[in-house]
mmCIF file of N, CA and C in Angstrom:
data_model
loop_
_atom_site.group_PDB
_atom_site.id
_atom_site.type_symbol
_atom_site.label_atom_id
_atom_site.label_comp_id
_atom_site.label_asym_id
_atom_site.label_seq_id
_atom_site.Cartn_x
_atom_site.Cartn_y
_atom_site.Cartn_z
ATOM 1 N N MET A 18 -139.081 -17.304 42.393
ATOM 2 C CA MET A 18 -138.969 -18.865 42.369
ATOM 3 C C MET A 18 -139.643 -19.265 43.586
ATOM 4 N N SER A 19 -140.549 -20.180 43.450
ATOM 5 C CA SER A 19 -141.204 -20.757 44.829
ATOM 6 C C SER A 19 -140.105 -21.774 45.419
ATOM 7 N N ASN A 20 -140.180 -22.069 46.481
ATOM 8 C CA ASN A 20 -139.349 -23.070 47.222
ATOM 9 C C ASN A 20 -139.846 -24.385 47.132
ATOM 10 N N ASP A 21 -140.732 -24.933 46.464
ATOM 11 C CA ASP A 21 -141.306 -26.194 46.214
ATOM 12 C C ASP A 21 -140.121 -27.314 45.911
ATOM 13 N N TRP A 22 -139.123 -26.768 45.357
ATOM 14 C CA TRP A 22 -137.906 -27.606 44.952
ATOM 15 C C TRP A 22 -137.141 -27.981 46.210
ATOM 16 N N LEU A 23 -137.262 -27.232 47.214
ATOM 17 C CA LEU A 23 -136.407 -27.503 48.526
ATOM 18 C C LEU A 23 -136.975 -28.653 49.387
ATOM 19 N N LEU A 24 -136.341 -29.661 49.607
ATOM 20 C CA LEU A 24 -136.806 -30.806 50.423
ATOM 21 C C LEU A 24 -136.300 -30.662 51.749
ATOM 22 N N GLN A 25 -134.994 -30.199 52.128
ATOM 23 C CA GLN A 25 -134.318 -30.149 53.370
ATOM 24 C C GLN A 25 -133.210 -29.330 53.308
ATOM 25 N N THR A 26 -132.977 -28.692 54.447
ATOM 26 C CA THR A 26 -131.602 -27.915 54.279
ATOM 27 C C THR A 26 -130.615 -28.719 55.311
ATOM 28 N N GLY A 27 -129.158 -28.482 55.129
ATOM 29 C CA GLY A 27 -128.286 -28.875 55.834
ATOM 30 C C GLY A 27 -127.058 -28.118 55.865
ATOM 31 N N LEU A 28 -126.280 -28.373 56.763
ATOM 32 C CA LEU A 28 -124.874 -27.778 56.957
ATOM 33 C C LEU A 28 -123.783 -28.814 56.801
ATOM 34 N N VAL A 29 -122.747 -28.619 56.047
ATOM 35 C CA VAL A 29 -121.622 -29.562 56.025
ATOM 36 C C VAL A 29 -120.401 -28.917 56.736
ATOM 37 N N LEU A 30 -119.891 -29.561 57.801
ATOM 38 C CA LEU A 30 -118.937 -28.900 58.632
ATOM 39 C C LEU A 30 -117.768 -29.973 58.332
ATOM 40 N N PHE A 31 -116.696 -29.205 57.815
ATOM 41 C CA PHE A 31 -115.228 -29.990 57.544
ATOM 42 C C PHE A 31 -114.518 -29.739 58.874
ATOM 43 N N VAL A 32 -114.131 -30.764 59.516
ATOM 44 C CA VAL A 32 -113.197 -30.743 60.688
ATOM 45 C C VAL A 32 -112.038 -31.436 60.684
ATOM 46 N N GLU A 33 -111.001 -31.061 61.453
ATOM 47 C CA GLU A 33 -109.706 -31.754 61.560
ATOM 48 C C GLU A 33 -109.609 -32.833 62.697
ATOM 49 N N ASN A 34 -110.319 -32.483 63.693
ATOM 50 C CA ASN A 34 -110.545 -33.414 64.881
ATOM 51 C C ASN A 34 -111.813 -34.065 64.833
ATOM 52 N N TYR A 35 -111.890 -35.023 63.840
ATOM 53 C CA TYR A 35 -113.166 -35.859 63.477
ATOM 54 C C TYR A 35 -113.790 -36.268 64.630
ATOM 55 N N ASP A 36 -113.090 -37.294 65.344
ATOM 56 C CA ASP A 36 -113.641 -38.053 66.465
ATOM 57 C C ASP A 36 -114.033 -37.126 67.582
ATOM 58 N N ALA A 37 -113.292 -36.016 67.988
ATOM 59 C CA ALA A 37 -113.585 -35.152 69.174
ATOM 60 C C ALA A 37 -114.910 -34.279 68.640
ATOM 61 N N CYS A 38 -114.986 -33.891 67.383
ATOM 62 C CA CYS A 38 -116.024 -33.068 66.946
ATOM 63 C C CYS A 38 -117.319 -33.920 66.815
ATOM 64 N N VAL A 39 -117.325 -35.102 66.421
ATOM 65 C CA VAL A 39 -118.557 -35.958 66.420
ATOM 66 C C VAL A 39 -118.921 -36.274 67.772
ATOM 67 N N ALA A 40 -118.073 -36.592 68.892
ATOM 68 C CA ALA A 40 -118.483 -36.842 70.128
ATOM 69 C C ALA A 40 -118.961 -35.598 70.862
ATOM 70 N N PHE A 41 -118.551 -34.255 70.381
ATOM 71 C CA PHE A 41 -119.154 -33.095 70.898
ATOM 72 C C PHE A 41 -120.394 -32.866 70.510
ATOM 73 N N TYR A 42 -120.756 -32.953 69.132
ATOM 74 C CA TYR A 42 -122.092 -32.745 68.566
ATOM 75 C C TYR A 42 -123.016 -33.695 68.903
ATOM 76 N N ARG A 43 -122.596 -35.128 68.914
ATOM 77 C CA ARG A 43 -123.499 -36.309 69.082
ATOM 78 C C ARG A 43 -123.705 -36.537 70.591
ATOM 79 N N ASN A 44 -122.626 -36.714 71.511
ATOM 80 C CA ASN A 44 -122.820 -37.025 72.669
ATOM 81 C C ASN A 44 -123.068 -35.705 73.595
ATOM 82 N N LEU A 45 -122.170 -34.643 73.500
ATOM 83 C CA LEU A 45 -122.556 -33.612 74.570
ATOM 84 C C LEU A 45 -123.660 -32.717 74.188
ATOM 85 N N LEU A 46 -123.782 -32.360 72.698
ATOM 86 C CA LEU A 46 -125.017 -31.503 72.472
ATOM 87 C C LEU A 46 -126.202 -32.433 72.124
ATOM 88 N N GLU A 47 -126.005 -33.568 72.105
ATOM 89 C CA GLU A 47 -127.066 -34.675 71.955
ATOM 90 C C GLU A 47 -127.862 -34.406 70.536
ATOM 91 N N LEU A 48 -127.092 -34.101 69.560
ATOM 92 C CA LEU A 48 -127.804 -34.109 68.332
ATOM 93 C C LEU A 48 -128.124 -35.507 67.886
ATOM 94 N N PRO A 49 -129.368 -35.927 67.314
ATOM 95 C CA PRO A 49 -129.557 -37.238 66.943
ATOM 96 C C PRO A 49 -128.958 -37.733 65.896
ATOM 97 N N LEU A 50 -128.670 -38.971 65.908
ATOM 98 C CA LEU A 50 -127.766 -39.545 64.657
ATOM 99 C C LEU A 50 -128.859 -39.948 63.730
ATOM 100 N N ILE A 51 -128.601 -39.617 62.446
ATOM 101 C CA ILE A 51 -129.258 -39.903 61.189
ATOM 102 C C ILE A 51 -128.649 -40.943 60.376
ATOM 103 N N LYS A 52 -127.357 -40.834 60.205
ATOM 104 C CA LYS A 52 -126.576 -41.861 59.705
ATOM 105 C C LYS A 52 -125.121 -41.690 59.797
ATOM 106 N N ASP A 53 -124.442 -42.898 59.998
ATOM 107 C CA ASP A 53 -123.104 -43.025 60.348
ATOM 108 C C ASP A 53 -122.344 -43.694 59.352
ATOM 109 N N GLN A 54 -121.609 -42.970 58.405
ATOM 110 C CA GLN A 54 -121.029 -43.772 57.317
ATOM 111 C C GLN A 54 -119.405 -44.072 57.552
ATOM 112 N N GLY A 55 -119.158 -44.125 58.774
ATOM 113 C CA GLY A 55 -117.765 -44.292 59.233
ATOM 114 C C GLY A 55 -117.040 -43.118 59.197
ATOM 115 N N ASP A 56 -116.670 -42.554 57.933
ATOM 116 C CA ASP A 56 -115.793 -41.320 57.922
ATOM 117 C C ASP A 56 -116.735 -40.031 57.711
ATOM 118 N N ILE A 57 -117.925 -40.148 57.649
ATOM 119 C CA ILE A 57 -118.838 -39.083 57.539
ATOM 120 C C ILE A 57 -119.958 -39.465 58.436
ATOM 121 N N ILE A 58 -120.327 -38.426 59.263
ATOM 122 C CA ILE A 58 -121.752 -38.632 60.120
ATOM 123 C C ILE A 58 -122.651 -37.493 59.905
ATOM 124 N N ILE A 59 -124.065 -37.866 59.875
ATOM 125 C CA ILE A 59 -125.039 -37.038 59.725
ATOM 126 C C ILE A 59 -125.888 -37.076 60.971
ATOM 127 N N LEU A 60 -126.098 -35.841 61.472
ATOM 128 C CA LEU A 60 -126.709 -35.625 62.686
ATOM 129 C C LEU A 60 -127.993 -34.813 62.449
ATOM 130 N N GLY A 61 -128.913 -34.895 63.337
ATOM 131 C CA GLY A 61 -130.114 -34.073 63.155
ATOM 132 C C GLY A 61 -129.998 -32.588 63.665
ATOM 133 N N PHE A 62 -130.303 -31.644 62.727
ATOM 134 C CA PHE A 62 -130.086 -30.260 63.228
ATOM 135 C C PHE A 62 -131.228 -29.442 63.158
ATOM 136 N N GLY A 63 -132.205 -29.481 64.014
ATOM 137 C CA GLY A 63 -133.488 -28.960 63.947
ATOM 138 C C GLY A 63 -134.282 -29.854 62.788
ATOM 139 N N ALA A 64 -134.803 -29.011 61.801
ATOM 140 C CA ALA A 64 -135.617 -29.566 60.732
ATOM 141 C C ALA A 64 -134.497 -30.055 59.569
ATOM 142 N N GLY A 65 -133.288 -29.659 59.854
ATOM 143 C CA GLY A 65 -132.307 -29.917 58.830
ATOM 144 C C GLY A 65 -131.285 -31.071 59.399
ATOM 145 N N TYR A 66 -130.040 -30.917 58.785
ATOM 146 C CA TYR A 66 -129.028 -31.887 59.231
ATOM 147 C C TYR A 66 -127.612 -31.308 59.492
ATOM 148 N N LEU A 67 -126.750 -31.694 60.064
ATOM 149 C CA LEU A 67 -125.367 -31.319 60.313
ATOM 150 C C LEU A 67 -124.529 -32.544 59.729
ATOM 151 N N MET A 68 -123.854 -32.311 58.682
ATOM 152 C CA MET A 68 -122.816 -33.480 58.319
ATOM 153 C C MET A 68 -121.681 -33.116 58.654
ATOM 154 N N ILE A 69 -120.910 -33.956 59.269
ATOM 155 C CA ILE A 69 -119.548 -33.722 59.740
ATOM 156 C C ILE A 69 -118.632 -34.664 59.003
ATOM 157 N N GLU A 70 -117.600 -33.949 58.312
ATOM 158 C CA GLU A 70 -116.710 -34.725 57.468
ATOM 159 C C GLU A 70 -115.149 -34.112 57.833
ATOM 160 N N PRO A 71 -114.299 -35.204 57.617
ATOM 161 C CA PRO A 71 -112.799 -34.668 57.668
ATOM 162 C C PRO A 71 -112.588 -33.788 56.692
ATOM 163 N N GLY A 72 -111.336 -33.219 56.811
ATOM 164 C CA GLY A 72 -110.778 -32.197 55.785
ATOM 165 C C GLY A 72 -110.749 -30.667 56.319
ATOM 166 N N GLY A 73 -111.164 -30.585 57.501
ATOM 167 C CA GLY A 73 -111.158 -29.202 57.973
ATOM 168 C C GLY A 73 -109.712 -28.716 58.714
ATOM 169 N N THR A 74 -109.736 -27.653 59.107
ATOM 170 C CA THR A 74 -108.485 -27.132 59.949
ATOM 171 C C THR A 74 -108.983 -26.542 61.183
ATOM 172 N N ALA A 75 -108.253 -26.989 62.166
ATOM 173 C CA ALA A 75 -108.747 -26.683 63.589
ATOM 174 C C ALA A 75 -107.843 -25.330 64.132
ATOM 175 N N GLY A 76 -108.544 -24.591 64.925
ATOM 176 C CA GLY A 76 -108.040 -23.342 65.495
ATOM 177 C C GLY A 76 -108.420 -23.221 66.917
ATOM 178 N N ALA A 77 -107.730 -22.589 67.701
ATOM 179 C CA ALA A 77 -108.211 -22.393 69.151
ATOM 180 C C ALA A 77 -109.580 -21.764 69.206
ATOM 181 N N HIS A 78 -109.900 -20.591 68.596
ATOM 182 C CA HIS A 78 -111.117 -20.059 68.541
ATOM 183 C C HIS A 78 -111.030 -19.340 67.174
ATOM 184 N N LYS A 79 -111.697 -20.012 66.303
ATOM 185 C CA LYS A 79 -111.551 -19.394 65.098
ATOM 186 C C LYS A 79 -112.245 -17.914 64.932
ATOM 187 N N SER A 80 -111.684 -17.151 64.254
ATOM 188 C CA SER A 80 -112.150 -15.625 64.236
ATOM 189 C C SER A 80 -113.315 -15.767 62.989
ATOM 190 N N ARG A 81 -113.982 -14.572 62.876
ATOM 191 C CA ARG A 81 -115.005 -14.445 61.643
ATOM 192 C C ARG A 81 -114.435 -14.673 60.457
ATOM 193 N N ALA A 82 -113.240 -14.272 60.246
ATOM 194 C CA ALA A 82 -112.394 -14.240 59.158
ATOM 195 C C ALA A 82 -112.128 -15.763 58.654
ATOM 196 N N GLU A 83 -111.750 -16.521 59.731
ATOM 197 C CA GLU A 83 -111.418 -17.977 59.512
ATOM 198 C C GLU A 83 -112.454 -18.883 59.396
ATOM 199 N N ASN A 84 -113.806 -18.471 60.051
ATOM 200 C CA ASN A 84 -115.160 -19.138 59.799
ATOM 201 C C ASN A 84 -116.205 -18.114 60.044
ATOM 202 N N PRO A 85 -116.742 -17.924 58.875
ATOM 203 C CA PRO A 85 -117.751 -16.589 58.829
ATOM 204 C C PRO A 85 -119.096 -17.003 59.103
ATOM 205 N N ALA A 86 -119.210 -18.379 59.647
ATOM 206 C CA ALA A 86 -120.552 -18.764 60.018
ATOM 207 C C ALA A 86 -120.429 -19.287 61.492
ATOM 208 N N ILE A 87 -121.663 -19.083 62.184
ATOM 209 C CA ILE A 87 -121.892 -19.651 63.483
ATOM 210 C C ILE A 87 -123.015 -20.740 63.437
ATOM 211 N N LEU A 88 -122.716 -22.013 64.227
ATOM 212 C CA LEU A 88 -123.856 -22.755 64.323
ATOM 213 C C LEU A 88 -124.652 -22.181 65.477
ATOM 214 N N ARG A 89 -125.961 -21.924 65.265
ATOM 215 C CA ARG A 89 -126.982 -21.456 66.244
ATOM 216 C C ARG A 89 -127.769 -22.430 66.792
ATOM 217 N N PHE A 90 -127.925 -22.353 67.967
ATOM 218 C CA PHE A 90 -128.797 -23.277 68.694
ATOM 219 C C PHE A 90 -129.895 -22.566 69.447
ATOM 220 N N ASN A 91 -131.051 -22.318 69.107
ATOM 221 C CA ASN A 91 -132.206 -21.607 69.844
ATOM 222 C C ASN A 91 -132.497 -22.554 70.887
ATOM 223 N N VAL A 92 -132.396 -22.097 72.062
ATOM 224 C CA VAL A 92 -133.103 -22.891 73.354
ATOM 225 C C VAL A 92 -134.065 -21.918 74.124
ATOM 226 N N ALA A 93 -134.595 -22.818 75.008
ATOM 227 C CA ALA A 93 -135.610 -22.100 75.929
ATOM 228 C C ALA A 93 -134.823 -21.240 76.870
ATOM 229 N N ASP A 94 -133.700 -21.699 77.380
ATOM 230 C CA ASP A 94 -133.066 -21.119 78.468
ATOM 231 C C ASP A 94 -131.594 -21.263 78.383
ATOM 232 N N VAL A 95 -130.864 -20.091 77.851
ATOM 233 C CA VAL A 95 -129.381 -19.987 77.490
ATOM 234 C C VAL A 95 -128.731 -20.278 78.814
ATOM 235 N N ASP A 96 -129.016 -19.736 79.837
ATOM 236 C CA ASP A 96 -128.435 -19.879 81.257
ATOM 237 C C ASP A 96 -128.157 -21.404 81.605
ATOM 238 N N ALA A 97 -129.472 -22.017 81.417
ATOM 239 C CA ALA A 97 -129.308 -23.425 81.899
ATOM 240 C C ALA A 97 -128.525 -24.291 81.000
ATOM 241 N N VAL A 98 -128.650 -24.079 79.793
ATOM 242 C CA VAL A 98 -127.812 -24.849 78.860
ATOM 243 C C VAL A 98 -126.174 -24.583 79.000
ATOM 244 N N ALA A 99 -125.953 -23.233 79.163
ATOM 245 C CA ALA A 99 -124.645 -23.038 79.383
ATOM 246 C C ALA A 99 -124.014 -23.505 80.586
ATOM 247 N N ARG A 100 -124.866 -23.744 81.784
ATOM 248 C CA ARG A 100 -124.591 -24.191 82.973
ATOM 249 C C ARG A 100 -124.182 -25.953 82.507
ATOM 250 N N LYS A 101 -124.963 -26.492 81.871
ATOM 251 C CA LYS A 101 -124.713 -27.765 81.252
ATOM 252 C C LYS A 101 -123.515 -28.136 80.696
ATOM 253 N N LEU A 102 -123.141 -27.118 79.828
ATOM 254 C CA LEU A 102 -121.859 -27.245 78.847
ATOM 255 C C LEU A 102 -120.706 -27.020 79.886
ATOM 256 N N ARG A 103 -120.806 -25.939 80.669
ATOM 257 C CA ARG A 103 -119.802 -25.688 81.585
ATOM 258 C C ARG A 103 -119.283 -26.904 82.406
ATOM 259 N N ALA A 104 -120.484 -27.473 82.777
ATOM 260 C CA ALA A 104 -120.140 -28.774 83.588
ATOM 261 C C ALA A 104 -119.328 -29.817 82.916
ATOM 262 N N HIS A 105 -119.218 -29.580 81.763
ATOM 263 C CA HIS A 105 -118.562 -30.721 80.758
ATOM 264 C C HIS A 105 -117.243 -30.021 80.247
ATOM 265 N N GLY A 106 -116.810 -28.875 80.778
ATOM 266 C CA GLY A 106 -115.646 -28.282 80.479
ATOM 267 C C GLY A 106 -115.670 -27.170 79.277
ATOM 268 N N VAL A 107 -116.852 -26.970 78.676
ATOM 269 C CA VAL A 107 -116.974 -26.059 77.655
ATOM 270 C C VAL A 107 -117.119 -24.708 78.159
ATOM 271 N N ALA A 108 -116.217 -23.702 77.696
ATOM 272 C CA ALA A 108 -116.369 -22.418 78.121
ATOM 273 C C ALA A 108 -117.580 -21.761 77.221
ATOM 274 N N VAL A 109 -118.488 -21.071 77.988
ATOM 275 C CA VAL A 109 -119.546 -20.354 77.265
ATOM 276 C C VAL A 109 -119.571 -18.768 77.823
ATOM 277 N N ASP A 110 -119.614 -17.985 76.805
ATOM 278 C CA ASP A 110 -119.599 -16.666 77.279
ATOM 279 C C ASP A 110 -120.872 -16.158 76.797
ATOM 280 N N VAL A 111 -121.893 -16.012 78.053
ATOM 281 C CA VAL A 111 -123.349 -15.575 77.982
ATOM 282 C C VAL A 111 -123.248 -14.008 77.814
ATOM 283 N N GLN A 112 -124.007 -13.501 77.077
ATOM 284 C CA GLN A 112 -124.246 -11.962 76.836
ATOM 285 C C GLN A 112 -125.738 -11.635 76.774
ATOM 286 N N THR A 113 -125.938 -10.575 77.274
ATOM 287 C CA THR A 113 -127.490 -9.961 77.180
ATOM 288 C C THR A 113 -127.481 -8.922 76.082
ATOM 289 N N ASN A 114 -128.013 -8.937 74.933
ATOM 290 C CA ASN A 114 -128.119 -7.955 73.991
ATOM 291 C C ASN A 114 -129.485 -7.426 74.025
ATOM 292 N N PRO A 115 -129.687 -6.412 73.275
ATOM 293 C CA PRO A 115 -131.032 -5.669 73.164
ATOM 294 C C PRO A 115 -132.086 -6.707 72.566
ATOM 295 N N TRP A 116 -131.668 -7.427 71.571
ATOM 296 C CA TRP A 116 -132.588 -8.543 70.919
ATOM 297 C C TRP A 116 -132.464 -9.685 71.587
ATOM 298 N N GLY A 117 -131.851 -10.116 72.481
ATOM 299 C CA GLY A 117 -131.780 -11.430 73.254
ATOM 300 C C GLY A 117 -130.625 -11.728 73.878
ATOM 301 N N VAL A 118 -130.604 -13.023 74.566
ATOM 302 C CA VAL A 118 -129.477 -13.462 75.349
ATOM 303 C C VAL A 118 -128.765 -14.437 74.383
ATOM 304 N N THR A 119 -127.500 -14.377 74.313
ATOM 305 C CA THR A 119 -126.755 -15.413 73.623
ATOM 306 C C THR A 119 -125.575 -16.147 74.638
ATOM 307 N N GLY A 120 -125.066 -17.228 74.121
ATOM 308 C CA GLY A 120 -124.045 -17.847 74.732
ATOM 309 C C GLY A 120 -123.066 -18.458 73.627
ATOM 310 N N LEU A 121 -121.847 -17.872 73.675
ATOM 311 C CA LEU A 121 -120.870 -18.223 72.622
ATOM 312 C C LEU A 121 -120.066 -19.316 73.123
ATOM 313 N N PHE A 122 -119.804 -20.287 72.261
ATOM 314 C CA PHE A 122 -118.880 -21.490 72.766
ATOM 315 C C PHE A 122 -118.219 -21.879 71.518
ATOM 316 N N HIS A 123 -117.407 -22.726 71.464
ATOM 317 C CA HIS A 123 -116.440 -23.357 70.495
ATOM 318 C C HIS A 123 -116.524 -24.813 70.627
ATOM 319 N N ASP A 124 -116.594 -25.578 69.329
ATOM 320 C CA ASP A 124 -116.498 -26.911 69.350
ATOM 321 C C ASP A 124 -114.956 -27.309 69.280
ATOM 322 N N PRO A 125 -114.522 -28.643 69.261
ATOM 323 C CA PRO A 125 -113.136 -29.037 69.603
ATOM 324 C C PRO A 125 -112.145 -28.340 68.508
ATOM 325 N N ASP A 126 -112.769 -28.212 67.248
ATOM 326 C CA ASP A 126 -111.908 -27.454 66.200
ATOM 327 C C ASP A 126 -111.941 -26.105 66.255
ATOM 328 N N GLY A 127 -112.542 -25.436 67.305
ATOM 329 C CA GLY A 127 -112.610 -23.929 67.200
ATOM 330 C C GLY A 127 -113.706 -23.353 66.559
ATOM 331 N N ASN A 128 -114.635 -24.070 66.056
ATOM 332 C CA ASN A 128 -115.734 -23.584 65.230
ATOM 333 C C ASN A 128 -116.756 -22.890 66.259
ATOM 334 N N PRO A 129 -117.011 -21.622 65.871
ATOM 335 C CA PRO A 129 -117.889 -21.020 66.902
ATOM 336 C C PRO A 129 -119.496 -21.526 66.831
ATOM 337 N N CYS A 130 -120.009 -21.694 67.961
ATOM 338 C CA CYS A 130 -121.475 -22.028 68.065
ATOM 339 C C CYS A 130 -122.092 -21.050 69.135
ATOM 340 N N GLN A 131 -123.409 -21.076 69.039
ATOM 341 C CA GLN A 131 -124.042 -20.083 69.808
ATOM 342 C C GLN A 131 -125.464 -20.475 70.389
ATOM 343 N N LEU A 132 -125.760 -20.264 71.553
ATOM 344 C CA LEU A 132 -127.038 -20.521 72.065
ATOM 345 C C LEU A 132 -127.585 -19.270 71.928
ATOM 346 N N ARG A 133 -129.045 -19.191 71.827
ATOM 347 C CA ARG A 133 -129.769 -17.956 71.866
ATOM 348 C C ARG A 133 -131.036 -18.430 72.333
ATOM 349 N N ASN A 134 -131.692 -17.421 73.237
ATOM 350 C CA ASN A 134 -132.904 -17.731 73.794
ATOM 351 C C ASN A 134 -133.998 -17.668 72.775
ATOM 352 N N HIS A 135 -134.666 -18.712 72.476
ATOM 353 C CA HIS A 135 -135.645 -18.719 71.403
ATOM 354 C C HIS A 135 -136.909 -17.679 71.439
ATOM 355 N N PHE A 136 -137.263 -17.564 72.724
ATOM 356 C CA PHE A 136 -138.604 -16.806 73.007
ATOM 357 C C PHE A 136 -138.352 -15.360 73.128
ATOM 358 N N GLU A 137 -137.176 -14.634 72.559
ATOM 359 C CA GLU A 137 -136.977 -13.295 72.854
ATOM 360 C C GLU A 137 -136.794 -12.775 71.667
ATOM 361 N N GLY A 138 -137.151 -11.353 71.377
ATOM 362 C CA GLY A 138 -136.608 -10.663 70.105
ATOM 363 C C GLY A 138 -137.589 -11.343 68.845
ATOM 364 N N THR A 139 -136.682 -11.522 67.835
ATOM 365 C CA THR A 139 -137.399 -11.874 66.669
ATOM 366 C C THR A 139 -138.142 -13.147 66.753
ATOM 367 N N PHE A 140 -137.723 -14.186 67.571
ATOM 368 C CA PHE A 140 -138.502 -15.274 67.820
ATOM 369 C C PHE A 140 -139.522 -15.317 68.979
ATOM 370 N N ALA A 141 -139.721 -14.214 69.416
ATOM 371 C CA ALA A 141 -140.735 -14.226 70.596
ATOM 372 C C ALA A 141 -142.122 -14.399 69.987
ATOM 373 N N PRO A 142 -142.912 -15.093 70.906
ATOM 374 C CA PRO A 142 -144.360 -15.351 70.272
ATOM 375 C C PRO A 142 -145.024 -14.131 70.102
ATOM 376 N N LYS A 143 -145.840 -14.010 69.285
ATOM 377 C CA LYS A 143 -146.695 -12.708 68.937
ATOM 378 C C LYS A 143 -147.860 -12.752 70.102
ATOM 379 N N ALA A 144 -147.841 -11.468 70.774
ATOM 380 C CA ALA A 144 -148.809 -11.343 71.951
ATOM 381 C C ALA A 144 -150.141 -11.240 71.322
#
């Protein structure tokens, strides 16, 4: 099957703490606003979108069993973005792996998010 049917990809994130999560993604992570429908907000997420809706369940730091997905943000410099997030009170666990540097953090509902150095490993430019 060809992918000529696919126009755009997106993620829908159901949250309990709607206002806090919207502020986190829109103001702290600076995802651009696509549309605010009052009780649903759509933010730019790379070439796709992140739709935030009420109806989820919050947890301190959700486990993989509680939330089997991670919102990944490929960035030029994990350490620099981690410093920025820490300055706003977000705990970031930076780790160096054989395939690249990552920084794990959580949104206000405990959903896992991760920074990744874009130019390492799989995403490294071809020499």
